[in-house]
Amino acid sequence: MRIGLLTSGGDCPGLNAVIRSAVLHGIKSFGDEFVGFRGGWRGLIEGDYMALERQDVRGLSRDGGTILGTSRTHPYRHPQGGAENIAATMREHAIDAVIAIGGEGTLAGARRLAADGLPVVGVPKTIDNDLKATDYTFGFDTAISIATDAMDRLRTTGESHHRCMVAEVMGRHVGWIALHSGMAAGAHAILIPEQSVGMEQVTEWVEQVHSRGRSPLVVVAEGFIPEGTEEAVADKGREADGRPRLGGIGQWLAGGIEERTGIETRSTTLGHIQRGGNPTGYDRVLATRFGMRALDLVHEEAWGHMASLRGTEIVKVDLAEALDGLKEVPAERYEEAQILFGR
Ligand code: F6P
């Protein structure tokens, strides 16, 4: 078969490992041929691609980013997009199937194209870990490792000055990155979008820690909505797709903490550093297994499905299942972490 790969949406450590394993598995096991579409769905729509031979994917699993480039182009909103046009482009370039590697938006596009009769399968990726129907996505472990390291550093400088340190992490509308990195770094408070917490509670935790001679570390997810406010802070405008570009809650919180407690407070936003650099060993393995399974899905003609992690198994799931809302942090997981907050 002649198979096209594309990476779409925000990049994520592990994308290259998926590309490598799908290509190697296809060449070695089935004698497939591969092309890589440049810039996500845009490359597929415009027929902009590169050949992917065995030597093109050599050593790729350790590299961050994506060799194919990515974009937030929507397959139905591009002027030349839509199922009919894409099917015609695929015919023109003799592409038998497409493996779309991406998050919620990308997989929603893949699902719609498959429903419209196109041979498309998916691979889930996101540092946010917010996709249903898979226990974890690659990129998440790398983000946790980077954020934990950053917080360890914030703690040593915080302790030296006896300051309160606030760390803002990504995650969009879920708190997985905040919860896991905050737990790993021994944060004194973790604030996530799924749980509304008021400033009174936050300052109580901060004061308890400070009064026993420690420097409080508060970890806040970018999508956290403080009690009494309506929406997450998004002071950087909107994405191309209209979604608010989240960010700014850390600064807002630091101001509030300092004003209410008199404790000198500093805020750090980790931002895209969480998405950059090379994937961890765990993410390389997960991404490699996802890529191989996606290739099998193509040969099974399991259009509209994706590779997914269930326990330790890589399984096939319907994209509809993965897109049925966001995978939020369950209340029990927050309550468990909360036992160690403050005092
Ligand atoms: O979905 C991954 C993610 O990194 C989110 O955590 C974050 O809100 C968003 O993407 C940032 O997107 P961009 O790279 O477009 O600024």
Short mmCIF file of C-alpha atoms and ligand atoms in Angstrom, two decimals:
data_model
loop_
_atom_site.label_atom_id
_atom_site.label_comp_id
_atom_site.label_asym_id
_atom_site.label_seq_id
_atom_site.Cartn_x
_atom_site.Cartn_y
_atom_site.Cartn_z
CA MET A 1 0.00 0.00 0.00
CA ARG A 2 0.99 3.62 -0.40
CA ILE A 3 0.29 5.32 2.92
CA GLY A 4 0.34 9.00 3.88
CA LEU A 5 1.22 10.21 7.36
CA LEU A 6 0.45 13.61 8.83
CA THR A 7 0.95 15.36 12.17
CA SER A 8 -1.56 18.06 13.03
CA GLY A 9 -2.38 20.41 15.93
CA GLY A 10 0.16 21.39 18.61
CA ASP A 11 3.41 19.43 18.34
CA CYS A 12 4.30 16.92 21.03
CA PRO A 13 7.40 14.88 21.90
CA GLY A 14 6.96 11.42 20.37
CA LEU A 15 5.48 12.39 16.99
CA ASN A 16 8.67 11.40 15.19
CA ALA A 17 8.75 8.05 16.97
CA VAL A 18 5.26 7.30 15.60
CA ILE A 19 6.38 8.22 12.07
CA ARG A 20 9.48 6.02 12.38
CA SER A 21 7.74 2.94 13.71
CA ALA A 22 4.82 3.08 11.25
CA VAL A 23 7.23 3.45 8.31
CA LEU A 24 9.61 0.71 9.48
CA HIS A 25 6.80 -1.72 10.31
CA GLY A 26 5.12 -1.03 6.96
CA ILE A 27 8.30 -1.48 4.94
CA LYS A 28 9.56 -4.54 6.84
CA SER A 29 6.27 -6.39 7.35
CA PHE A 30 4.18 -5.42 4.29
CA GLY A 31 6.41 -3.81 1.70
CA ASP A 32 4.42 -0.55 1.99
CA GLU A 33 5.45 2.80 0.56
CA PHE A 34 5.14 6.03 2.58
CA VAL A 35 4.75 9.74 2.09
CA GLY A 36 4.62 12.43 4.77
CA PHE A 37 2.24 15.36 4.29
CA ARG A 38 3.77 18.68 5.29
CA GLY A 39 2.00 20.95 7.76
CA GLY A 40 -0.85 18.71 8.90
CA TRP A 41 -4.11 18.55 6.94
CA ARG A 42 -2.86 21.41 4.75
CA GLY A 43 -0.31 19.09 3.15
CA LEU A 44 -2.95 16.47 2.39
CA ILE A 45 -5.38 19.03 0.99
CA GLU A 46 -2.75 20.70 -1.19
CA GLY A 47 -0.90 17.51 -2.14
CA ASP A 48 2.26 18.85 -0.48
CA TYR A 49 4.28 15.85 0.68
CA MET A 50 7.70 14.22 0.90
CA ALA A 51 8.66 10.62 0.34
CA LEU A 52 9.46 8.72 3.54
CA GLU A 53 12.03 6.04 2.89
CA ARG A 54 13.70 3.87 5.45
CA GLN A 55 16.73 6.17 5.74
CA ASP A 56 14.48 9.20 6.32
CA VAL A 57 13.26 7.81 9.64
CA ARG A 58 16.59 6.53 10.90
CA GLY A 59 17.25 7.46 14.57
CA LEU A 60 14.07 9.53 14.65
CA SER A 61 12.44 8.18 17.82
CA ARG A 62 14.64 10.26 20.10
CA ASP A 63 13.93 13.58 18.35
CA GLY A 64 11.28 16.02 19.61
CA GLY A 65 8.96 18.00 17.34
CA THR A 66 7.85 16.59 13.99
CA ILE A 67 9.86 16.26 10.78
CA LEU A 68 6.63 16.80 8.84
CA GLY A 69 5.72 20.11 10.44
CA THR A 70 2.26 20.77 11.79
CA SER A 71 -0.58 23.29 11.59
CA ARG A 72 -4.04 23.83 12.94
CA THR A 73 -5.61 23.67 9.44
CA HIS A 74 -9.07 22.08 9.54
CA PRO A 75 -9.73 19.53 6.78
CA TYR A 76 -13.23 20.89 6.15
CA ARG A 77 -12.58 24.61 6.68
CA HIS A 78 -9.70 25.01 4.19
CA PRO A 79 -10.99 26.48 0.86
CA GLN A 80 -9.91 23.29 -0.99
CA GLY A 81 -10.85 21.01 1.89
CA GLY A 82 -13.78 18.61 2.33
CA ALA A 83 -14.06 14.87 1.72
CA GLU A 84 -14.55 15.03 -2.06
CA ASN A 85 -11.54 17.26 -2.70
CA ILE A 86 -9.34 15.26 -0.36
CA ALA A 87 -10.44 11.98 -1.98
CA ALA A 88 -9.54 13.46 -5.39
CA THR A 89 -6.09 14.54 -4.14
CA MET A 90 -5.51 11.07 -2.70
CA ARG A 91 -6.46 9.48 -6.03
CA GLU A 92 -4.24 11.89 -7.94
CA HIS A 93 -1.21 10.95 -5.80
CA ALA A 94 -2.17 7.26 -5.48
CA ILE A 95 -2.50 7.40 -1.67
CA ASP A 96 -4.35 4.33 -0.36
CA ALA A 97 -4.71 5.39 3.28
CA VAL A 98 -3.89 8.18 5.72
CA ILE A 99 -2.62 7.95 9.29
CA ALA A 100 -3.51 11.19 11.10
CA ILE A 101 -1.53 11.80 14.28
CA GLY A 102 -3.06 14.44 16.50
CA GLY A 103 -5.22 15.52 19.40
CA GLU A 104 -8.91 16.12 19.77
CA GLY A 105 -9.29 18.52 16.80
CA THR A 106 -7.24 16.36 14.43
CA LEU A 107 -9.02 13.17 15.41
CA ALA A 108 -12.41 14.85 15.01
CA GLY A 109 -11.34 15.71 11.44
CA ALA A 110 -10.15 12.14 10.87
CA ARG A 111 -13.41 10.75 12.17
CA ARG A 112 -15.48 12.97 9.88
CA LEU A 113 -13.40 12.05 6.84
CA ALA A 114 -13.73 8.35 7.68
CA ALA A 115 -17.49 8.77 8.10
CA ASP A 116 -17.50 10.37 4.64
CA GLY A 117 -15.87 7.24 3.24
CA LEU A 118 -12.14 8.07 3.30
CA PRO A 119 -9.54 5.50 4.42
CA VAL A 120 -8.26 7.30 7.52
CA VAL A 121 -7.05 6.00 10.90
CA GLY A 122 -5.80 7.97 13.91
CA VAL A 123 -3.03 8.07 16.47
CA PRO A 124 -3.78 10.05 19.65
CA LYS A 125 -1.22 12.61 20.82
CA THR A 126 -1.32 15.37 23.37
CA ILE A 127 0.75 16.55 26.30
CA ASP A 128 -2.56 17.42 27.99
CA ASN A 129 -3.60 13.74 28.36
CA ASP A 130 -7.21 14.84 27.87
CA LEU A 131 -8.27 12.24 25.28
CA LYS A 132 -10.82 9.67 26.31
CA ALA A 133 -10.47 6.01 25.37
CA THR A 134 -6.73 5.88 26.01
CA ASP A 135 -5.09 5.66 29.43
CA TYR A 136 -2.21 7.91 28.37
CA THR A 137 -1.00 9.78 25.33
CA PHE A 138 2.69 10.17 24.50
CA GLY A 139 4.06 13.63 25.26
CA PHE A 140 2.41 13.69 28.66
CA ASP A 141 5.24 11.90 30.45
CA THR A 142 7.80 14.23 28.83
CA ALA A 143 5.81 17.30 29.87
CA ILE A 144 5.61 15.99 33.45
CA SER A 145 9.30 15.36 33.55
CA ILE A 146 10.12 18.88 32.25
CA ALA A 147 7.61 20.57 34.58
CA THR A 148 8.83 18.59 37.60
CA ASP A 149 12.41 19.56 36.92
CA ALA A 150 11.38 23.23 36.59
CA MET A 151 9.47 23.07 39.88
CA ASP A 152 12.41 21.51 41.70
CA ARG A 153 14.38 24.55 40.56
CA LEU A 154 11.65 26.96 41.65
CA ARG A 155 11.72 25.35 45.07
CA THR A 156 15.42 25.93 45.68
CA THR A 157 15.26 29.59 44.72
CA GLY A 158 11.96 29.98 46.59
CA GLU A 159 13.41 28.45 49.77
CA SER A 160 16.47 30.73 49.58
CA HIS A 161 14.29 33.86 49.58
CA HIS A 162 11.48 32.43 51.66
CA ARG A 163 9.08 33.40 48.89
CA CYS A 164 5.88 31.84 47.63
CA MET A 165 6.43 30.46 44.11
CA VAL A 166 3.61 29.98 41.62
CA ALA A 167 4.14 27.69 38.61
CA GLU A 168 1.65 27.86 35.74
CA VAL A 169 1.54 24.78 33.53
CA MET A 170 -0.31 23.87 30.34
CA GLY A 171 -3.15 21.37 29.98
CA ARG A 172 -5.88 23.42 28.38
CA HIS A 173 -9.20 22.50 30.06
CA VAL A 174 -7.92 19.62 32.18
CA GLY A 175 -5.53 19.44 35.12
CA TRP A 176 -3.47 16.30 34.41
CA ILE A 177 -0.15 18.09 33.93
CA ALA A 178 -0.69 20.22 37.04
CA LEU A 179 -1.76 17.25 39.14
CA HIS A 180 1.09 14.95 38.15
CA SER A 181 3.93 17.50 38.08
CA GLY A 182 2.62 19.14 41.26
CA MET A 183 2.52 15.81 43.09
CA ALA A 184 5.97 14.90 41.79
CA ALA A 185 7.43 18.20 43.00
CA GLY A 186 5.66 18.06 46.37
CA ALA A 187 3.57 21.19 45.70
CA HIS A 188 1.70 22.72 48.65
CA ALA A 189 -1.34 23.53 46.51
CA ILE A 190 -2.46 22.38 43.06
CA LEU A 191 -5.23 24.19 41.21
CA ILE A 192 -6.95 22.53 38.26
CA PRO A 193 -9.87 23.42 35.98
CA GLU A 194 -12.00 20.52 37.23
CA GLN A 195 -12.04 21.83 40.82
CA SER A 196 -13.18 25.27 41.85
CA VAL A 197 -11.14 26.67 44.76
CA GLY A 198 -11.46 30.16 46.28
CA MET A 199 -8.65 32.58 47.10
CA GLU A 200 -9.39 32.19 50.79
CA GLN A 201 -8.49 28.50 50.63
CA VAL A 202 -5.40 29.16 48.51
CA THR A 203 -4.09 31.79 50.93
CA GLU A 204 -4.81 29.53 53.90
CA TRP A 205 -2.63 26.77 52.36
CA VAL A 206 0.10 29.30 51.52
CA GLU A 207 0.10 30.83 55.04
CA GLN A 208 0.19 27.42 56.72
CA VAL A 209 3.29 26.46 54.76
CA HIS A 210 4.99 29.82 55.19
CA SER A 211 4.36 29.94 58.93
CA ARG A 212 6.18 26.65 59.45
CA GLY A 213 9.23 28.11 57.79
CA ARG A 214 8.81 26.63 54.29
CA SER A 215 8.41 28.34 50.94
CA PRO A 216 5.05 27.52 49.43
CA LEU A 217 4.89 26.15 45.88
CA VAL A 218 1.52 26.62 44.19
CA VAL A 219 0.99 24.81 40.88
CA VAL A 220 -1.81 26.12 38.70
CA ALA A 221 -3.14 24.72 35.43
CA GLU A 222 -3.63 27.35 32.71
CA GLY A 223 -7.34 26.47 32.55
CA PHE A 224 -8.03 26.90 36.28
CA ILE A 225 -11.14 28.99 36.98
CA PRO A 226 -10.97 30.62 40.44
CA GLU A 227 -14.17 30.43 42.50
CA GLY A 228 -16.41 33.39 41.75
CA THR A 229 -15.08 33.94 38.22
CA GLU A 230 -16.68 32.67 35.05
CA GLU A 231 -13.85 31.76 32.70
CA ALA A 232 -10.19 30.79 32.61
CA VAL A 233 -7.76 33.68 32.17
CA ALA A 234 -6.94 34.09 28.47
CA ASP A 235 -5.18 37.38 27.99
CA LYS A 236 -3.43 36.40 24.75
CA GLY A 237 -6.36 36.52 22.32
CA ARG A 238 -7.71 33.56 20.37
CA GLU A 239 -6.39 30.63 18.34
CA ALA A 240 -7.00 30.45 14.57
CA ASP A 241 -9.90 28.07 15.33
CA GLY A 242 -11.51 30.64 17.67
CA ARG A 243 -10.61 28.93 20.94
CA PRO A 244 -9.24 31.23 23.67
CA ARG A 245 -5.46 31.14 24.03
CA LEU A 246 -5.15 30.29 27.71
CA GLY A 247 -2.52 31.74 30.01
CA GLY A 248 -2.02 34.38 32.67
CA ILE A 249 -3.62 32.73 35.69
CA GLY A 250 -0.23 32.31 37.43
CA GLN A 251 0.44 36.03 37.40
CA TRP A 252 -3.12 36.78 38.51
CA LEU A 253 -2.81 34.31 41.37
CA ALA A 254 0.60 35.57 42.50
CA GLY A 255 -0.79 39.11 42.75
CA GLY A 256 -3.76 37.87 44.78
CA ILE A 257 -1.61 35.81 47.14
CA GLU A 258 0.83 38.64 47.80
CA GLU A 259 -1.94 41.16 48.32
CA ARG A 260 -3.85 38.97 50.78
CA THR A 261 -0.92 37.48 52.72
CA GLY A 262 1.89 40.02 52.41
CA ILE A 263 4.18 37.12 51.42
CA GLU A 264 6.52 38.00 48.57
CA THR A 265 5.34 35.91 45.61
CA ARG A 266 6.74 35.21 42.14
CA SER A 267 5.06 33.52 39.21
CA THR A 268 6.63 31.48 36.40
CA THR A 269 4.80 30.30 33.30
CA LEU A 270 6.44 27.20 31.85
CA GLY A 271 4.69 27.55 28.49
CA HIS A 272 5.99 25.80 25.39
CA ILE A 273 9.11 24.53 27.15
CA GLN A 274 6.80 21.73 28.32
CA ARG A 275 6.30 20.63 24.72
CA GLY A 276 9.83 21.01 23.47
CA GLY A 277 12.88 18.78 23.39
CA ASN A 278 13.29 15.04 23.22
CA PRO A 279 10.71 12.54 24.46
CA THR A 280 11.30 10.47 27.59
CA GLY A 281 11.96 6.75 27.23
CA TYR A 282 8.37 6.01 28.24
CA ASP A 283 6.98 8.31 25.53
CA ARG A 284 9.30 6.86 22.88
CA VAL A 285 8.04 3.37 23.64
CA LEU A 286 4.37 4.40 23.73
CA ALA A 287 4.68 6.37 20.49
CA THR A 288 6.55 3.52 18.80
CA ARG A 289 3.84 1.04 19.79
CA PHE A 290 1.07 3.43 18.66
CA GLY A 291 2.73 3.85 15.26
CA MET A 292 2.98 0.11 14.70
CA ARG A 293 -0.63 -0.47 15.78
CA ALA A 294 -1.87 2.33 13.50
CA LEU A 295 -0.13 0.64 10.59
CA ASP A 296 -1.89 -2.61 11.48
CA LEU A 297 -5.21 -0.71 11.57
CA VAL A 298 -4.57 0.41 7.99
CA HIS A 299 -4.05 -3.19 6.89
CA GLU A 300 -7.19 -4.22 8.81
CA GLU A 301 -9.03 -1.38 6.99
CA ALA A 302 -10.26 -0.19 10.39
CA TRP A 303 -11.12 3.27 9.10
CA GLY A 304 -12.35 5.70 11.76
CA HIS A 305 -10.40 3.92 14.50
CA MET A 306 -7.24 4.74 16.44
CA ALA A 307 -4.54 3.02 18.45
CA SER A 308 -5.03 3.35 22.19
CA LEU A 309 -3.38 2.31 25.46
CA ARG A 310 -5.44 0.18 27.86
CA GLY A 311 -3.36 -0.88 30.82
CA THR A 312 -0.27 -2.24 29.09
CA GLU A 313 -2.02 -3.29 25.86
CA ILE A 314 -2.24 -1.28 22.64
CA VAL A 315 -5.76 -1.76 21.31
CA LYS A 316 -8.09 -0.51 18.58
CA VAL A 317 -10.82 1.94 19.55
CA ASP A 318 -13.47 3.80 17.60
CA LEU A 319 -12.62 7.49 17.22
CA ALA A 320 -16.16 8.25 18.38
CA GLU A 321 -15.27 6.82 21.79
CA ALA A 322 -12.15 8.97 22.07
CA LEU A 323 -14.05 12.12 21.14
CA ASP A 324 -16.94 11.70 23.55
CA GLY A 325 -15.96 14.64 25.78
CA LEU A 326 -12.68 15.34 27.57
CA LYS A 327 -10.92 12.98 29.97
CA GLU A 328 -10.98 15.07 33.13
CA VAL A 329 -9.17 14.50 36.42
CA PRO A 330 -11.59 12.51 38.62
CA ALA A 331 -12.56 14.14 41.94
CA GLU A 332 -10.96 11.24 43.90
CA ARG A 333 -7.59 11.93 42.32
CA TYR A 334 -7.80 15.58 43.43
CA GLU A 335 -8.97 14.67 46.94
CA GLU A 336 -6.06 12.26 47.26
CA ALA A 337 -3.54 14.98 46.31
CA GLN A 338 -5.25 17.53 48.53
CA ILE A 339 -4.42 15.54 51.68
CA LEU A 340 -0.86 16.82 51.35
CA PHE A 341 -1.68 20.50 50.63
CA GLY A 342 -0.92 23.29 53.11
CA ARG A 343 -0.13 22.20 56.64
O1 F6P B 1 -2.90 21.06 23.53
C1 F6P B 1 -1.56 21.21 23.81
C2 F6P B 1 -1.26 22.61 24.25
O2 F6P B 1 0.12 22.70 24.50
C3 F6P B 1 -2.07 23.12 25.43
O3 F6P B 1 -1.61 22.63 26.65
C4 F6P B 1 -1.95 24.61 25.25
O4 F6P B 1 -3.06 25.29 25.80
C5 F6P B 1 -1.94 24.77 23.76
O5 F6P B 1 -1.55 23.54 23.21
C6 F6P B 1 -1.01 25.85 23.27
O6 F6P B 1 -1.17 25.95 21.90
P1 F6P B 1 -0.24 26.82 20.93
O7 F6P B 1 0.98 26.01 20.65
O8 F6P B 1 -1.07 27.02 19.73
O9 F6P B 1 0.11 28.08 21.66
#
